[in-house]
């Protein structure tokens, strides 16, 4: 039996109050008003770039629990406070007592990819730190904020959020929707974060990837030879030679949804 393990770099926010689902539904990239399943979503800038990414689950106590990178938790709370205006909504950081526990009691499937371990919002005291989570995430090509990109740097499609069930373009309005919808409609999606395997081991974060001796992207997080790279799909398709980074061959494991 797999033992519970704590993701120490994740924070937990508790959002409660009147019409809490409707409140979040008007802000984030995914549908929050249909069903109680956990949802992967992002809060964007008005220009359509990712400010925060999160997995939102129902606590069964009338509140929603937001599993988000700890590094950006304070900024996310400030942004939510700005948007709530007169709404009777409360946002609290409950990370001192609750954590994101892989294989914890009441664990639910990770909404991004069924190859990732199930996770729960559960008491964190006494739970050992998770080991090997990032290796699994990188091998599956699942990007994460602060590990593969920084706030307000890239669009949801660049982070492949649409491939990992993080964007619903059929729902009502959300912050940044106009830009995201226009990019999708016009087919101007050129960059994607993709899983790659680097011969001899991946170089450091940010090292350039080239094809035909021209830049096509760069390496992001890595584990041994497995890495996530932000790549220009259009340039890769036209290249006559395989991509390389730091003199090492790069095999792109997929260029579409998993």
PDB file of C-alpha atoms in Angstrom, residues 76-229:
ATOM      1  CA  UNK A  76      -3.040  34.830  -5.088  1.00  0.00           C
ATOM      2  CA  UNK A  77      -4.778  35.790  -1.841  1.00  0.00           C
ATOM      3  CA  UNK A  78      -4.196  39.475  -2.605  1.00  0.00           C
ATOM      4  CA  UNK A  79      -5.587  39.072  -6.111  1.00  0.00           C
ATOM      5  CA  UNK A  80      -8.691  37.247  -4.861  1.00  0.00           C
ATOM      6  CA  UNK A  81      -9.244  39.974  -2.251  1.00  0.00           C
ATOM      7  CA  UNK A  82      -9.088  42.567  -5.026  1.00  0.00           C
ATOM      8  CA  UNK A  83     -11.724  40.745  -7.073  1.00  0.00           C
ATOM      9  CA  UNK A  84     -14.159  39.924  -4.289  1.00  0.00           C
ATOM     10  CA  UNK A  85     -15.270  43.576  -3.821  1.00  0.00           C
ATOM     11  CA  UNK A  86     -18.521  43.370  -1.823  1.00  0.00           C
ATOM     12  CA  UNK A  87     -18.989  39.637  -2.287  1.00  0.00           C
ATOM     13  CA  UNK A  88     -19.483  37.795   0.993  1.00  0.00           C
ATOM     14  CA  UNK A  89     -16.430  35.626   0.432  1.00  0.00           C
ATOM     15  CA  UNK A  90     -13.637  34.752   2.839  1.00  0.00           C
ATOM     16  CA  UNK A  91     -10.184  33.584   1.783  1.00  0.00           C
ATOM     17  CA  UNK A  92      -7.861  32.028   4.359  1.00  0.00           C
ATOM     18  CA  UNK A  93      -4.455  30.376   4.162  1.00  0.00           C
ATOM     19  CA  UNK A  94      -4.848  27.125   6.110  1.00  0.00           C
ATOM     20  CA  UNK A  95      -1.438  25.710   5.201  1.00  0.00           C
ATOM     21  CA  UNK A  96      -0.238  25.556   8.805  1.00  0.00           C
ATOM     22  CA  UNK A  97      -2.619  22.689   9.500  1.00  0.00           C
ATOM     23  CA  UNK A  98      -3.617  21.333   6.071  1.00  0.00           C
ATOM     24  CA  UNK A  99      -1.421  20.221   3.219  1.00  0.00           C
ATOM     25  CA  UNK A 100      -1.504  18.555  -0.177  1.00  0.00           C
ATOM     26  CA  UNK A 101      -1.003  14.884   0.656  1.00  0.00           C
ATOM     27  CA  UNK A 102      -0.414  12.328  -2.085  1.00  0.00           C
ATOM     28  CA  UNK A 103      -2.358   9.120  -1.401  1.00  0.00           C
ATOM     29  CA  UNK A 104      -3.913  10.802   1.645  1.00  0.00           C
ATOM     30  CA  UNK A 105      -7.271   9.964   3.192  1.00  0.00           C
ATOM     31  CA  UNK A 106     -10.060  10.929   0.800  1.00  0.00           C
ATOM     32  CA  UNK A 107      -7.641  11.323  -2.098  1.00  0.00           C
ATOM     33  CA  UNK A 108      -9.071  12.260  -5.499  1.00  0.00           C
ATOM     34  CA  UNK A 109      -7.629  11.776  -8.973  1.00  0.00           C
ATOM     35  CA  UNK A 110      -5.300  14.507 -10.163  1.00  0.00           C
ATOM     36  CA  UNK A 111      -7.446  16.279 -12.794  1.00  0.00           C
ATOM     37  CA  UNK A 112      -4.452  16.997 -15.025  1.00  0.00           C
ATOM     38  CA  UNK A 113      -3.277  13.471 -15.846  1.00  0.00           C
ATOM     39  CA  UNK A 114      -4.238  10.002 -14.620  1.00  0.00           C
ATOM     40  CA  UNK A 115      -0.557   9.069 -14.444  1.00  0.00           C
ATOM     41  CA  UNK A 116      -0.031  11.481 -11.549  1.00  0.00           C
ATOM     42  CA  UNK A 117      -0.684  10.232  -7.990  1.00  0.00           C
ATOM     43  CA  UNK A 118      -4.038  10.940  -6.321  1.00  0.00           C
ATOM     44  CA  UNK A 119      -3.960  13.855  -3.889  1.00  0.00           C
ATOM     45  CA  UNK A 120      -5.941  14.998  -0.874  1.00  0.00           C
ATOM     46  CA  UNK A 121      -6.300  18.084   1.273  1.00  0.00           C
ATOM     47  CA  UNK A 122      -5.486  16.578   4.652  1.00  0.00           C
ATOM     48  CA  UNK A 123      -3.753  17.296   7.987  1.00  0.00           C
ATOM     49  CA  UNK A 124      -0.051  17.775   7.316  1.00  0.00           C
ATOM     50  CA  UNK A 125       1.398  17.075  10.750  1.00  0.00           C
ATOM     51  CA  UNK A 126       3.592  13.991  10.795  1.00  0.00           C
ATOM     52  CA  UNK A 127       3.300  13.303   7.054  1.00  0.00           C
ATOM     53  CA  UNK A 128       6.706  12.675   5.429  1.00  0.00           C
ATOM     54  CA  UNK A 129       7.765  14.754   2.445  1.00  0.00           C
ATOM     55  CA  UNK A 130       6.984  13.332  -0.979  1.00  0.00           C
ATOM     56  CA  UNK A 131       9.864  11.898  -2.974  1.00  0.00           C
ATOM     57  CA  UNK A 132       9.768  11.321  -6.719  1.00  0.00           C
ATOM     58  CA  UNK A 133       6.727  13.464  -7.529  1.00  0.00           C
ATOM     59  CA  UNK A 134       8.616  15.850  -9.807  1.00  0.00           C
ATOM     60  CA  UNK A 135      10.286  12.970 -11.623  1.00  0.00           C
ATOM     61  CA  UNK A 136       6.847  11.561 -12.480  1.00  0.00           C
ATOM     62  CA  UNK A 137       5.478  14.977 -13.426  1.00  0.00           C
ATOM     63  CA  UNK A 138       8.402  15.758 -15.719  1.00  0.00           C
ATOM     64  CA  UNK A 139       8.267  12.345 -17.409  1.00  0.00           C
ATOM     65  CA  UNK A 140       4.582  12.960 -18.194  1.00  0.00           C
ATOM     66  CA  UNK A 141       5.287  16.481 -19.438  1.00  0.00           C
ATOM     67  CA  UNK A 142       3.052  18.267 -16.919  1.00  0.00           C
ATOM     68  CA  UNK A 143       4.368  21.820 -16.355  1.00  0.00           C
ATOM     69  CA  UNK A 144       3.975  23.651 -13.054  1.00  0.00           C
ATOM     70  CA  UNK A 145       4.225  27.309 -12.097  1.00  0.00           C
ATOM     71  CA  UNK A 146       7.548  28.355 -10.518  1.00  0.00           C
ATOM     72  CA  UNK A 147       9.131  25.113 -11.745  1.00  0.00           C
ATOM     73  CA  UNK A 148       8.693  25.633 -15.494  1.00  0.00           C
ATOM     74  CA  UNK A 149       7.595  29.258 -15.803  1.00  0.00           C
ATOM     75  CA  UNK A 150       7.008  32.400 -13.754  1.00  0.00           C
ATOM     76  CA  UNK A 151       3.827  34.430 -13.148  1.00  0.00           C
ATOM     77  CA  UNK A 152       2.636  36.611 -16.053  1.00  0.00           C
ATOM     78  CA  UNK A 153       5.235  35.095 -18.417  1.00  0.00           C
ATOM     79  CA  UNK A 154       3.214  32.764 -20.644  1.00  0.00           C
ATOM     80  CA  UNK A 155      -0.283  31.967 -21.905  1.00  0.00           C
ATOM     81  CA  UNK A 156      -2.266  28.867 -20.807  1.00  0.00           C
ATOM     82  CA  UNK A 157      -1.660  27.137 -24.148  1.00  0.00           C
ATOM     83  CA  UNK A 158       2.104  27.677 -23.796  1.00  0.00           C
ATOM     84  CA  UNK A 159       1.885  25.650 -20.560  1.00  0.00           C
ATOM     85  CA  UNK A 160      -0.343  23.079 -22.315  1.00  0.00           C
ATOM     86  CA  UNK A 161      -3.142  23.778 -19.838  1.00  0.00           C
ATOM     87  CA  UNK A 162      -5.727  22.978 -22.498  1.00  0.00           C
ATOM     88  CA  UNK A 163      -4.193  19.503 -22.875  1.00  0.00           C
ATOM     89  CA  UNK A 164      -4.339  18.925 -19.116  1.00  0.00           C
ATOM     90  CA  UNK A 165      -8.010  19.824 -18.591  1.00  0.00           C
ATOM     91  CA  UNK A 166      -7.258  23.316 -17.310  1.00  0.00           C
ATOM     92  CA  UNK A 167      -9.170  25.537 -19.764  1.00  0.00           C
ATOM     93  CA  UNK A 168     -12.845  25.523 -20.713  1.00  0.00           C
ATOM     94  CA  UNK A 169     -13.529  27.872 -23.621  1.00  0.00           C
ATOM     95  CA  UNK A 170     -17.247  27.049 -23.613  1.00  0.00           C
ATOM     96  CA  UNK A 171     -17.930  28.467 -20.151  1.00  0.00           C
ATOM     97  CA  UNK A 172     -18.872  32.058 -19.386  1.00  0.00           C
ATOM     98  CA  UNK A 173     -16.457  34.914 -18.961  1.00  0.00           C
ATOM     99  CA  UNK A 174     -13.273  34.728 -16.917  1.00  0.00           C
ATOM    100  CA  UNK A 175     -10.336  37.087 -16.517  1.00  0.00           C
ATOM    101  CA  UNK A 176      -8.276  37.080 -19.718  1.00  0.00           C
ATOM    102  CA  UNK A 177     -10.822  35.020 -21.648  1.00  0.00           C
ATOM    103  CA  UNK A 178     -10.986  37.320 -24.654  1.00  0.00           C
ATOM    104  CA  UNK A 179      -7.268  36.944 -25.375  1.00  0.00           C
ATOM    105  CA  UNK A 180      -7.239  33.173 -24.793  1.00  0.00           C
ATOM    106  CA  UNK A 181     -10.311  32.638 -26.979  1.00  0.00           C
ATOM    107  CA  UNK A 182      -8.925  34.812 -29.773  1.00  0.00           C
ATOM    108  CA  UNK A 183      -5.624  32.911 -29.807  1.00  0.00           C
ATOM    109  CA  UNK A 184      -7.499  29.612 -29.979  1.00  0.00           C
ATOM    110  CA  UNK A 185      -9.861  30.832 -32.691  1.00  0.00           C
ATOM    111  CA  UNK A 186      -7.118  32.268 -34.886  1.00  0.00           C
ATOM    112  CA  UNK A 187      -4.816  29.295 -34.422  1.00  0.00           C
ATOM    113  CA  UNK A 188      -1.912  31.452 -33.268  1.00  0.00           C
ATOM    114  CA  UNK A 189      -0.633  28.870 -30.782  1.00  0.00           C
ATOM    115  CA  UNK A 190       3.028  28.414 -31.686  1.00  0.00           C
ATOM    116  CA  UNK A 191       4.750  27.576 -28.403  1.00  0.00           C
ATOM    117  CA  UNK A 192       4.146  24.540 -26.197  1.00  0.00           C
ATOM    118  CA  UNK A 193       5.748  22.981 -23.168  1.00  0.00           C
ATOM    119  CA  UNK A 194       6.543  19.427 -24.212  1.00  0.00           C
ATOM    120  CA  UNK A 195       8.180  16.366 -22.660  1.00  0.00           C
ATOM    121  CA  UNK A 196      11.600  15.662 -24.112  1.00  0.00           C
ATOM    122  CA  UNK A 197      14.440  13.239 -23.524  1.00  0.00           C
ATOM    123  CA  UNK A 198      17.974  14.581 -23.743  1.00  0.00           C
ATOM    124  CA  UNK A 199      20.782  12.242 -24.712  1.00  0.00           C
ATOM    125  CA  UNK A 200      23.345  12.130 -21.905  1.00  0.00           C
ATOM    126  CA  UNK A 201      21.173  14.088 -19.457  1.00  0.00           C
ATOM    127  CA  UNK A 202      19.367  17.406 -19.637  1.00  0.00           C
ATOM    128  CA  UNK A 203      21.313  20.650 -19.126  1.00  0.00           C
ATOM    129  CA  UNK A 204      20.325  23.398 -16.699  1.00  0.00           C
ATOM    130  CA  UNK A 205      17.074  25.353 -16.763  1.00  0.00           C
ATOM    131  CA  UNK A 206      16.973  27.904 -19.561  1.00  0.00           C
ATOM    132  CA  UNK A 207      19.622  26.348 -21.814  1.00  0.00           C
ATOM    133  CA  UNK A 208      18.688  26.928 -25.457  1.00  0.00           C
ATOM    134  CA  UNK A 209      17.359  24.244 -27.788  1.00  0.00           C
ATOM    135  CA  UNK A 210      18.215  24.615 -31.479  1.00  0.00           C
ATOM    136  CA  UNK A 211      17.315  22.904 -34.747  1.00  0.00           C
ATOM    137  CA  UNK A 212      19.014  23.626 -38.056  1.00  0.00           C
ATOM    138  CA  UNK A 213      21.306  25.788 -35.874  1.00  0.00           C
ATOM    139  CA  UNK A 214      18.388  28.132 -35.129  1.00  0.00           C
ATOM    140  CA  UNK A 215      16.710  28.685 -31.722  1.00  0.00           C
ATOM    141  CA  UNK A 216      13.487  26.703 -31.215  1.00  0.00           C
ATOM    142  CA  UNK A 217      13.095  27.007 -27.440  1.00  0.00           C
ATOM    143  CA  UNK A 218      14.748  26.152 -24.140  1.00  0.00           C
ATOM    144  CA  UNK A 219      14.894  23.581 -21.362  1.00  0.00           C
ATOM    145  CA  UNK A 220      12.755  24.051 -18.253  1.00  0.00           C
ATOM    146  CA  UNK A 221      12.593  21.571 -15.320  1.00  0.00           C
ATOM    147  CA  UNK A 222      14.453  18.291 -15.673  1.00  0.00           C
ATOM    148  CA  UNK A 223      15.259  14.985 -14.021  1.00  0.00           C
ATOM    149  CA  UNK A 224      18.185  13.104 -15.485  1.00  0.00           C
ATOM    150  CA  UNK A 225      17.519  12.800 -19.203  1.00  0.00           C
ATOM    151  CA  UNK A 226      13.821  13.667 -18.886  1.00  0.00           C
ATOM    152  CA  UNK A 227      12.870  17.319 -19.205  1.00  0.00           C
ATOM    153  CA  UNK A 228      10.124  19.741 -20.059  1.00  0.00           C
ATOM    154  CA  UNK A 229      11.023  22.210 -22.800  1.00  0.00           C
TER     155      UNK A 229
END
